[in-house]
mmCIF file of C-alpha atoms in Angstrom:
data_model
loop_
_atom_site.group_PDB
_atom_site.id
_atom_site.type_symbol
_atom_site.label_atom_id
_atom_site.label_comp_id
_atom_site.label_asym_id
_atom_site.label_seq_id
_atom_site.Cartn_x
_atom_site.Cartn_y
_atom_site.Cartn_z
ATOM 1 C CA MET A 1 56.458 82.472 117.645
ATOM 2 C CA THR A 2 58.447 83.975 114.748
ATOM 3 C CA SER A 3 61.510 85.477 117.583
ATOM 4 C CA GLU A 4 61.835 81.832 118.251
ATOM 5 C CA LYS A 5 62.502 80.036 115.560
ATOM 6 C CA THR A 6 64.922 82.928 114.563
ATOM 7 C CA ALA A 7 66.099 82.782 117.595
ATOM 8 C CA ALA A 8 67.047 78.838 117.031
ATOM 9 C CA PRO A 9 68.876 78.174 114.523
ATOM 10 C CA ASP A 10 71.507 81.665 116.014
ATOM 11 C CA SER A 11 71.679 78.856 119.393
ATOM 12 C CA GLU A 12 72.603 76.731 116.616
ATOM 13 C CA GLU A 13 74.611 77.924 114.987
ATOM 14 C CA HIS A 14 77.487 79.364 117.778
ATOM 15 C CA GLY A 15 76.511 76.128 119.929
ATOM 16 C CA HIS A 16 79.753 74.243 117.995
ATOM 17 C CA GLU A 17 82.744 77.402 117.521
ATOM 18 C CA PRO A 18 85.485 77.604 119.646
ATOM 19 C CA HIS A 19 85.910 80.224 123.073
ATOM 20 C CA ALA A 20 88.742 81.031 124.796
ATOM 21 C CA GLU A 21 89.148 78.689 127.544
ATOM 22 C CA GLY A 22 91.687 76.116 126.709
ATOM 23 C CA LEU A 23 92.447 77.568 123.407
ATOM 24 C CA ASN A 24 96.224 78.126 124.677
ATOM 25 C CA SER A 25 96.569 74.577 125.412
ATOM 26 C CA ARG A 26 95.090 73.647 121.800
ATOM 27 C CA LEU A 27 96.874 75.675 120.525
ATOM 28 C CA ASN A 28 100.486 74.862 122.113
ATOM 29 C CA TRP A 29 99.479 70.809 121.568
ATOM 30 C CA LEU A 30 98.852 71.592 118.121
ATOM 31 C CA ARG A 31 101.855 73.573 117.315
ATOM 32 C CA ALA A 32 103.663 71.233 118.743
ATOM 33 C CA GLY A 33 102.338 68.368 117.470
ATOM 34 C CA VAL A 34 102.465 68.975 114.317
ATOM 35 C CA LEU A 35 106.012 70.915 113.783
ATOM 36 C CA GLY A 36 106.879 67.429 115.701
ATOM 37 C CA ALA A 37 105.209 65.109 112.602
ATOM 38 C CA ASN A 38 106.384 66.904 110.188
ATOM 39 C CA ASP A 39 109.559 67.328 111.050
ATOM 40 C CA GLY A 40 110.301 64.018 112.295
ATOM 41 C CA ILE A 41 109.158 62.612 108.665
ATOM 42 C CA VAL A 42 110.744 64.991 106.391
ATOM 43 C CA SER A 43 114.359 64.510 108.519
ATOM 44 C CA THR A 44 114.540 60.925 108.648
ATOM 45 C CA ALA A 45 112.945 60.931 105.298
ATOM 46 C CA GLY A 46 115.951 62.845 104.358
ATOM 47 C CA ILE A 47 118.441 60.878 106.802
ATOM 48 C CA VAL A 48 117.445 57.963 104.852
ATOM 49 C CA VAL A 49 116.647 58.421 101.237
ATOM 50 C CA GLY A 50 120.195 59.930 102.093
ATOM 51 C CA VAL A 51 122.359 56.093 102.976
ATOM 52 C CA ALA A 52 120.194 54.852 100.425
ATOM 53 C CA ALA A 53 121.161 56.512 97.796
ATOM 54 C CA ALA A 54 125.070 55.759 98.656
ATOM 55 C CA THR A 55 124.521 52.173 99.995
ATOM 56 C CA ALA A 56 121.754 49.170 98.873
ATOM 57 C CA GLU A 57 121.945 47.347 102.615
ATOM 58 C CA ARG A 58 119.753 47.877 104.777
ATOM 59 C CA GLY A 59 122.184 47.899 107.710
ATOM 60 C CA PRO A 60 123.332 51.430 107.576
ATOM 61 C CA VAL A 61 119.372 52.986 106.186
ATOM 62 C CA PHE A 62 118.168 51.108 109.759
ATOM 63 C CA THR A 63 121.302 52.399 111.602
ATOM 64 C CA ALA A 64 121.068 55.550 110.479
ATOM 65 C CA GLY A 65 117.164 55.761 110.144
ATOM 66 C CA ILE A 66 117.532 55.040 114.195
ATOM 67 C CA ALA A 67 119.891 57.071 115.095
ATOM 68 C CA GLY A 68 117.807 60.051 113.293
ATOM 69 C CA LEU A 69 114.739 59.228 115.712
ATOM 70 C CA ALA A 70 116.099 58.573 118.617
ATOM 71 C CA ALA A 71 118.421 61.981 118.199
ATOM 72 C CA GLY A 72 115.361 63.972 116.942
ATOM 73 C CA ALA A 73 112.634 62.668 119.081
ATOM 74 C CA VAL A 74 115.269 64.590 121.807
ATOM 75 C CA SER A 75 115.944 66.733 120.415
ATOM 76 C CA MET A 76 112.697 68.127 119.537
ATOM 77 C CA ALA A 77 111.426 67.589 122.755
ATOM 78 C CA LEU A 78 114.592 69.673 124.796
ATOM 79 C CA GLY A 79 113.911 72.340 122.348
ATOM 80 C CA GLU A 80 109.512 72.594 123.077
ATOM 81 C CA TYR A 81 110.358 73.212 126.587
ATOM 82 C CA VAL A 82 112.996 74.765 126.299
ATOM 83 C CA SER A 83 111.285 77.341 123.963
ATOM 84 C CA VAL A 84 107.460 76.962 125.795
ATOM 85 C CA SER A 85 109.352 77.214 129.577
ATOM 86 C CA THR A 86 110.349 80.871 128.723
ATOM 87 C CA GLN A 87 107.330 81.341 127.211
ATOM 88 C CA ARG A 88 105.727 80.680 130.459
ATOM 89 C CA ASP A 89 108.454 81.889 132.241
ATOM 90 C CA THR A 90 107.710 85.363 130.481
ATOM 91 C CA GLU A 91 103.319 85.465 131.016
ATOM 92 C CA SER A 92 104.322 84.543 134.698
ATOM 93 C CA ALA A 93 106.412 87.678 135.057
ATOM 94 C CA MET A 94 103.622 89.986 133.132
ATOM 95 C CA LEU A 95 101.569 88.278 135.570
ATOM 96 C CA ALA A 96 102.942 88.936 138.695
ATOM 97 C CA LYS A 97 103.696 92.490 137.664
ATOM 98 C CA GLU A 98 100.151 93.455 136.693
ATOM 99 C CA LYS A 99 99.135 92.197 140.220
ATOM 100 C CA TRP A 100 101.830 93.937 142.164
ATOM 101 C CA GLU A 101 100.135 97.088 139.856
ATOM 102 C CA LEU A 102 96.449 96.247 141.057
ATOM 103 C CA LYS A 103 97.306 96.266 144.536
ATOM 104 C CA HIS A 104 99.313 99.213 144.791
ATOM 105 C CA GLN A 105 97.952 101.356 142.078
ATOM 106 C CA PRO A 106 94.041 100.785 141.585
ATOM 107 C CA ASP A 107 93.013 103.639 140.675
ATOM 108 C CA ALA A 108 94.837 104.039 137.776
ATOM 109 C CA GLU A 109 94.795 100.524 136.809
ATOM 110 C CA LEU A 110 90.714 101.087 137.065
ATOM 111 C CA ALA A 111 91.358 104.104 134.518
ATOM 112 C CA GLU A 112 94.034 102.125 132.194
ATOM 113 C CA LEU A 113 91.104 99.287 131.711
ATOM 114 C CA ALA A 114 88.714 101.752 130.637
ATOM 115 C CA ASP A 115 91.258 103.792 128.221
ATOM 116 C CA ILE A 116 91.403 100.040 126.958
ATOM 117 C CA TYR A 117 88.184 99.610 126.372
ATOM 118 C CA GLU A 118 87.104 102.704 124.894
ATOM 119 C CA SER A 119 90.018 102.357 122.362
ATOM 120 C CA LYS A 120 87.382 99.536 121.471
ATOM 121 C CA GLY A 121 84.630 101.528 120.467
ATOM 122 C CA MET A 122 83.082 101.559 123.594
ATOM 123 C CA SER A 123 81.829 105.186 124.873
ATOM 124 C CA SER A 124 83.358 106.924 127.740
ATOM 125 C CA GLU A 125 80.530 106.152 130.134
ATOM 126 C CA THR A 126 79.949 102.999 129.514
ATOM 127 C CA ALA A 127 83.876 101.865 129.118
ATOM 128 C CA GLU A 128 83.771 103.448 132.601
ATOM 129 C CA ARG A 129 81.123 101.299 134.093
ATOM 130 C CA ALA A 130 82.511 97.927 132.440
ATOM 131 C CA ALA A 131 85.511 98.416 133.749
ATOM 132 C CA THR A 132 84.025 98.460 136.984
ATOM 133 C CA GLU A 133 81.970 95.808 137.064
ATOM 134 C CA MET A 134 84.829 93.786 135.323
ATOM 135 C CA THR A 135 86.775 94.968 138.295
ATOM 136 C CA GLU A 136 84.537 94.482 141.329
ATOM 137 C CA LYS A 137 84.193 90.867 139.404
ATOM 138 C CA ASP A 138 87.419 89.696 138.836
ATOM 139 C CA ALA A 139 90.333 92.689 138.407
ATOM 140 C CA PHE A 140 93.310 90.611 137.643
ATOM 141 C CA ALA A 141 91.662 88.617 134.929
ATOM 142 C CA ALA A 142 90.271 91.487 133.709
ATOM 143 C CA HIS A 143 93.961 93.223 133.108
ATOM 144 C CA ALA A 144 95.539 90.024 132.405
ATOM 145 C CA GLU A 145 92.972 89.479 129.724
ATOM 146 C CA ALA A 146 92.200 92.950 128.347
ATOM 147 C CA GLU A 147 96.203 94.876 129.028
ATOM 148 C CA LEU A 148 98.451 91.145 128.235
ATOM 149 C CA GLY A 149 95.969 89.123 126.590
ATOM 150 C CA ILE A 150 96.415 86.149 128.862
ATOM 151 C CA ASP A 151 94.273 83.536 130.423
ATOM 152 C CA PRO A 152 95.888 83.179 134.079
ATOM 153 C CA ASP A 153 94.032 79.786 134.067
ATOM 154 C CA ASP A 154 95.830 79.027 130.851
ATOM 155 C CA LEU A 155 99.241 79.707 130.850
ATOM 156 C CA SER A 156 101.298 77.378 127.835
ATOM 157 C CA ASN A 157 103.049 73.799 129.375
ATOM 158 C CA PRO A 158 106.210 73.025 128.352
ATOM 159 C CA TRP A 159 105.536 69.683 129.435
ATOM 160 C CA GLN A 160 102.677 68.931 127.415
ATOM 161 C CA ALA A 161 105.035 70.432 124.687
ATOM 162 C CA ALA A 162 107.390 68.723 125.201
ATOM 163 C CA PHE A 163 105.912 65.112 124.893
ATOM 164 C CA SER A 164 103.300 66.072 121.974
ATOM 165 C CA SER A 165 106.126 67.115 120.443
ATOM 166 C CA ALA A 166 108.553 64.062 120.849
ATOM 167 C CA VAL A 167 105.555 61.875 120.276
ATOM 168 C CA SER A 168 104.213 63.087 117.056
ATOM 169 C CA PHE A 169 108.299 63.166 115.877
ATOM 170 C CA THR A 170 108.436 59.793 116.694
ATOM 171 C CA LEU A 171 105.266 58.414 114.874
ATOM 172 C CA GLY A 172 106.075 60.604 111.999
ATOM 173 C CA ALA A 173 109.600 59.368 111.807
ATOM 174 C CA LEU A 174 108.819 55.834 111.761
ATOM 175 C CA LEU A 175 107.029 56.157 108.420
ATOM 176 C CA PRO A 176 109.229 56.900 105.835
ATOM 177 C CA LEU A 177 112.607 54.514 107.855
ATOM 178 C CA ILE A 178 110.080 51.346 107.254
ATOM 179 C CA ALA A 179 109.060 52.526 103.759
ATOM 180 C CA ILE A 180 112.710 52.495 103.159
ATOM 181 C CA LEU A 181 113.539 48.680 104.318
ATOM 182 C CA VAL A 182 110.658 46.894 103.621
ATOM 183 C CA PRO A 183 110.777 46.893 99.789
ATOM 184 C CA PRO A 184 113.436 45.576 97.686
ATOM 185 C CA PRO A 185 116.705 47.851 97.109
ATOM 186 C CA SER A 186 114.907 48.858 93.595
ATOM 187 C CA TRP A 187 111.817 49.689 95.111
ATOM 188 C CA ARG A 188 113.023 51.612 98.510
ATOM 189 C CA ILE A 189 113.509 55.255 97.456
ATOM 190 C CA PRO A 190 110.677 55.812 95.226
ATOM 191 C CA VAL A 191 108.162 53.604 97.655
ATOM 192 C CA ALA A 192 109.737 55.668 100.520
ATOM 193 C CA VAL A 193 109.071 59.349 98.656
ATOM 194 C CA ILE A 194 105.883 58.247 97.731
ATOM 195 C CA ALA A 195 104.711 57.566 101.206
ATOM 196 C CA VAL A 196 106.461 60.207 102.741
ATOM 197 C CA LEU A 197 104.112 63.118 100.517
ATOM 198 C CA VAL A 198 101.336 61.499 100.917
ATOM 199 C CA ALA A 199 102.169 61.109 105.113
ATOM 200 C CA LEU A 200 103.312 65.071 104.557
ATOM 201 C CA ALA A 201 100.113 65.755 102.847
ATOM 202 C CA LEU A 202 97.435 63.760 105.706
ATOM 203 C CA THR A 203 99.639 65.535 108.409
ATOM 204 C CA GLY A 204 99.316 69.203 106.578
ATOM 205 C CA ALA A 205 95.157 67.864 106.136
ATOM 206 C CA LEU A 206 95.153 67.310 109.487
ATOM 207 C CA GLY A 207 97.011 70.007 111.041
ATOM 208 C CA ALA A 208 94.360 72.552 109.155
ATOM 209 C CA TYR A 209 91.157 70.650 110.062
ATOM 210 C CA LEU A 210 92.289 71.133 113.815
ATOM 211 C CA GLY A 211 93.307 74.577 113.529
ATOM 212 C CA LYS A 212 89.820 75.541 111.714
ATOM 213 C CA SER A 213 91.291 76.559 108.474
ATOM 214 C CA SER A 214 92.023 76.199 104.575
ATOM 215 C CA PRO A 215 94.153 72.614 104.250
ATOM 216 C CA TRP A 216 95.913 74.146 100.865
ATOM 217 C CA ARG A 217 98.703 75.950 101.769
ATOM 218 C CA PRO A 218 99.338 73.822 105.219
ATOM 219 C CA THR A 219 99.794 70.449 102.703
ATOM 220 C CA ALA A 220 101.205 72.897 99.613
ATOM 221 C CA ARG A 221 104.051 73.864 102.067
ATOM 222 C CA MET A 222 104.508 70.415 103.511
ATOM 223 C CA LEU A 223 105.060 68.642 100.245
ATOM 224 C CA ILE A 224 107.187 71.293 98.869
ATOM 225 C CA GLY A 225 109.681 71.336 101.771
ATOM 226 C CA GLY A 226 109.343 67.033 102.337
ATOM 227 C CA SER A 227 110.509 67.222 98.091
ATOM 228 C CA ILE A 228 113.515 69.597 98.691
ATOM 229 C CA ALA A 229 114.268 68.072 101.600
ATOM 230 C CA MET A 230 114.812 64.637 99.529
ATOM 231 C CA ALA A 231 115.839 65.374 96.978
ATOM 232 C CA VAL A 232 118.844 67.562 98.247
ATOM 233 C CA THR A 233 120.141 64.287 100.690
ATOM 234 C CA TYR A 234 119.344 62.224 97.867
ATOM 235 C CA GLY A 235 121.903 64.484 95.303
ATOM 236 C CA ILE A 236 124.272 64.741 98.403
ATOM 237 C CA GLY A 237 124.173 61.057 98.648
ATOM 238 C CA SER A 238 124.888 59.872 95.454
ATOM 239 C CA LEU A 239 127.756 61.519 95.259
ATOM 240 C CA VAL A 240 129.308 60.885 98.113
ATOM 241 C CA GLY A 241 128.489 57.086 97.248
ATOM 242 C CA THR A 242 129.885 57.083 93.917
ATOM 243 C CA ALA A 243 133.012 59.337 95.393
ATOM 244 C CA VAL A 244 133.970 56.962 98.457
ATOM 245 C CA GLY A 245 132.657 53.717 95.824
#
């Protein structure tokens, strides 16, 4: 009875812990999404705040904001696609090399796997037995995980990263654009700044929540970076507006 009572909480405690299956895709989506949203908010806010500091007319602010949104979304998607494609190509090349070695050097690969397990703390006998059993079950998956740290069934997806980044950038960029166009001229910049800081705080907290980490550091990074960006572009816009005017 005692063993049953003590076993139940453990099973419940570990029932919701994340496992490796699909983790790479999840992290890939999360990284691209948070990066895209943050960049969309900050870069578009910087553009519209800078232009609004130079002119009170809505037209130039709207045009600059839309142009920045479109260019940024395409740039983010393309950058993510190229970056993740390169990562995937590298992973594929490493996996192909591992397949060749398993086919042409099976004994050496078995010994290598045993050495890896032994270096992680197993005794020599246990490591050899584990290597043999894992090789019999799925040699390729065992070597990919132990040697390369790669799950062959969960490679990074460049299309997923590109789409996530473009959509999140667009959604992030819409907030400062709307916030600075709706209020009257005298309230545009204060409203936009407040809206951007709130959005950045929420984005940092959401990213931390999805990544199962503390929200304080990512939120602080977002707020500090966004504040600096808006302060710089506001200063430049004021100087340029005064000089041109």
